[in-house]
Structure formats: C-alpha cells, structure tokens
Amino acid sequence: MSENRRFAVYGNPIKHSRSPFIHSAFGKQCGIALEYRAVRIELADFSRATTAFFASGGAGLNITVPFKEEAFALVDESTPRARRARAVNTLWTDSAGRLRGENTDGVGLVRDMVANMGWQLRGKSVLVMGAGGAVRGFLDPLLLEQPARVHIVNRTVEKAERLCDEFSGGRYLSFSGYQDLPAEPFDLVVNGSSAGFSEDELQLDGVALSEKCCCYDMMYGPEPTPFMRWAAKNLAWAVSDGLGMLVEQAAEAFYVWHGVRPNSQPVIQQLRGVLAAAA
Ligand code: ATR
C-alpha cells in the first residue's frame, strides 16, 4: 500500500453515491486516514481519467455504472472472479505499477445474505431475476455456496440462456422467460434486474415461495422496493433490500486496499439512518 491514501469512486451519474460515506466510516473505525471522493466522469473520458488518477499517486478506485466493463478491459490483470464477471469495481496498482482489478459486488451480496442475514444458501432452490452485469457478477459467488439449483429468469430469454451455458460447470442451472417460470417452490428469490418495477409490473404471479423463502432485492432506498412489497405480500419468510450488499462490497474493496476487514454492521445501521433522514 502506498503512503498516499487518496481514493475515489468513478461513475456517471455519481451524485447519490454512498461510497465516500462508507469508506470514511471504515477508515475511522480502523484508524486508517484516507481521502475518498465521488467523481463524475464523462463517458468518453474514463480511461484517461483512470490512468491520470494512478499516475498522480492515487491509491485506489471504485468503479460504478456505466464503467465496470470498460474498467475490466483497461486493467493489466484481473482476478478470476472479475474475469468471470467481465467487470471490475475495484482498482489498484501493484508494486510493479501494473493496474489490477477485482469485482467485489457478488461476494458482497453473498456475504450480506449469509453473514448479516443468516440465510443458508447450501442445498437451496434459487430464482434469480435478470441476466445483466449485476447477475453475471453474482453467479460465481452464489454457486460457491452450493445451492441445489439456480433458475435465471429474464425478459430477454437468450441472455439467461447464455449465462446458463457459461456458468453451469456441471451444476444445475436453468432459465426461462417470465411467462414460463417453473412451478416448484423457491427458497430464495433475488431481484438482480435493473427495472424500477412497479408492483403491477412484477411478472411473478406463477412463482411459488417455500415456507422459509428469503427474498433479496439488489436495489435499496428509504422505502421498501416494489419487489420487497411483493415478497411481503406473498408471505416471504425474510425480505431484504440491497443496502447491506452495498456496504459489504465496499468492505471487500477496503480489504483489498488496506488488508484490514472492517466491521460492516455499524456502517449499515448508520447508512440506514442517513437514508431515513434524507427521505
Ligand atoms: P446491471 O448492470 O444493473 O445488471 P444491465 O446489464 O443493463 O444492468 O442488466 C439489466 C437487467 O435488468 C437485464 O436483465 C434486463 O433485462 P433484459 O436483458 O431483457 O434487457 C433487466 N431489465 C431492465 N428493465 C427491465 C424491465 N422493464 N422488465 C424486465 N427486466 C428488465
């Protein structure tokens, strides 16, 4: 780790990023002095801005929408997890000056479900909604937990099929459109689609939830999301938004940069308070 403790998140838009809050809180908690800024990058300027950041002694970057795939293409070396996701959200340079990339999104999501929520994924039947970048990053960490089966449902069925082909690795993955959902009950339903669904738009009428079904929305906000409301109405056993995932992916990035694992729980609580106050 260089002496320079300058960090930032690059994205567009970036105004609502909570990353500066989270990393400052982790830094205080761990006694690590750092500066962390949220920077809006013009669409054509990502590569130049990233190179300039590290050339000027910046220590680490988080990358958010819409630059994660571009960041993956830019790095000299990425981790196996990032290669499977084909996207990078955490950048740093190694002692040889090579630009390195990691993807902490999926592992942050699984950690939130398993460590924070206490949900068991092993042997469970999982429904994943969406087949875009967020789901691609989630599948490897999910499969490492050894669920019994994973069904991917997506508006564009071919994209779900492609993910199944790519990630199956001998495990039981299936796919369909929303009209052809399997009838068997699911133990976990994860909304990884970027649709700002209204409750009416959720096409999950055919979905059966098992008695102890957990429902997780990768989105979050001051109010329960439409998917969370749908889950509650359908008697899900437990329901969560994606705020914990946001903090956990940041905790993983913090670990990559500083070699210290912060305690996420108090920061999740603080952030809940901030969101409620802003509502
Ligand atoms: P992200 O990086 O957030 O995953 P993405 O790669 O653009 O974003 O993927 C968005 C996902 O949300 C896709 O699975 C997309 O479905 P399509 O592949 O059919 O486009 C899904 N999505 C977006 N809007 C949707 C809508 N109105 N109804 C259903 N799914 C939607």
Tab-separated table of C-alpha atoms and ligand atoms in Angstrom, residues 65 68-69 129-136 153-157 159 178 192-197 201 203, ligand 1:
chain	number	residue	atom	x	y	z
A	65	VAL	CA	-22.170	2.333	-13.599
A	68	LYS	CA	-17.325	-1.530	-14.895
A	69	GLU	CA	-16.866	-3.373	-18.191
A	129	MET	CA	-34.347	-12.286	-11.821
A	130	GLY	CA	-32.301	-10.574	-14.528
A	131	ALA	CA	-29.336	-11.596	-16.667
A	132	GLY	CA	-27.277	-8.394	-16.907
A	133	GLY	CA	-23.985	-7.329	-15.366
A	134	ALA	CA	-25.214	-7.458	-11.766
A	135	VAL	CA	-26.342	-11.074	-12.116
A	136	ARG	CA	-23.200	-12.076	-14.009
A	153	VAL	CA	-35.496	-15.624	-15.413
A	154	ASN	CA	-35.070	-12.723	-17.807
A	155	ARG	CA	-37.157	-10.615	-20.163
A	156	THR	CA	-34.678	-11.398	-22.960
A	157	VAL	CA	-34.542	-15.176	-22.649
A	159	LYS	CA	-29.334	-13.669	-22.237
A	178	TYR	CA	-41.227	-14.618	-17.029
A	192	GLY	CA	-30.970	-8.554	-9.950
A	193	SER	CA	-32.812	-6.781	-12.723
A	194	SER	CA	-32.373	-3.053	-13.086
A	195	ALA	CA	-36.067	-2.475	-13.776
A	196	GLY	CA	-37.657	0.043	-11.467
A	197	PHE	CA	-40.613	-2.326	-11.377
A	201	GLU	CA	-45.159	-4.815	-13.477
A	203	GLN	CA	-44.402	-10.758	-13.545
B	1	ATR	P1	-26.978	-4.271	-14.468
B	1	ATR	O1	-25.518	-3.979	-14.607
B	1	ATR	O2	-27.672	-3.457	-13.413
B	1	ATR	O3	-27.262	-5.725	-14.343
B	1	ATR	P2	-27.759	-4.456	-17.204
B	1	ATR	O4	-26.536	-5.254	-17.511
B	1	ATR	O5	-28.185	-3.402	-18.164
B	1	ATR	O6	-27.660	-3.734	-15.817
B	1	ATR	O7	-28.961	-5.503	-16.997
B	1	ATR	C1	-30.241	-5.069	-16.665
B	1	ATR	C2	-31.128	-6.273	-16.366
B	1	ATR	O8	-32.426	-5.798	-15.942
B	1	ATR	C3	-31.362	-7.160	-17.561
B	1	ATR	O9	-31.534	-8.488	-17.134
B	1	ATR	C4	-32.671	-6.584	-18.114
B	1	ATR	O10	-33.439	-7.458	-18.896
B	1	ATR	P3	-33.101	-7.606	-20.478
B	1	ATR	O11	-31.873	-8.452	-20.558
B	1	ATR	O12	-34.306	-8.278	-21.021
B	1	ATR	O13	-32.905	-6.218	-21.002
B	1	ATR	C5	-33.406	-6.298	-16.840
B	1	ATR	N1	-34.469	-5.313	-17.075
B	1	ATR	C6	-34.334	-3.996	-17.304
B	1	ATR	N2	-35.542	-3.411	-17.488
B	1	ATR	C7	-36.477	-4.402	-17.383
B	1	ATR	C8	-37.906	-4.446	-17.445
B	1	ATR	N3	-38.630	-3.348	-17.671
B	1	ATR	N4	-38.509	-5.645	-17.263
B	1	ATR	C9	-37.795	-6.763	-17.013
B	1	ATR	N5	-36.434	-6.787	-16.919
B	1	ATR	C10	-35.785	-5.631	-17.103
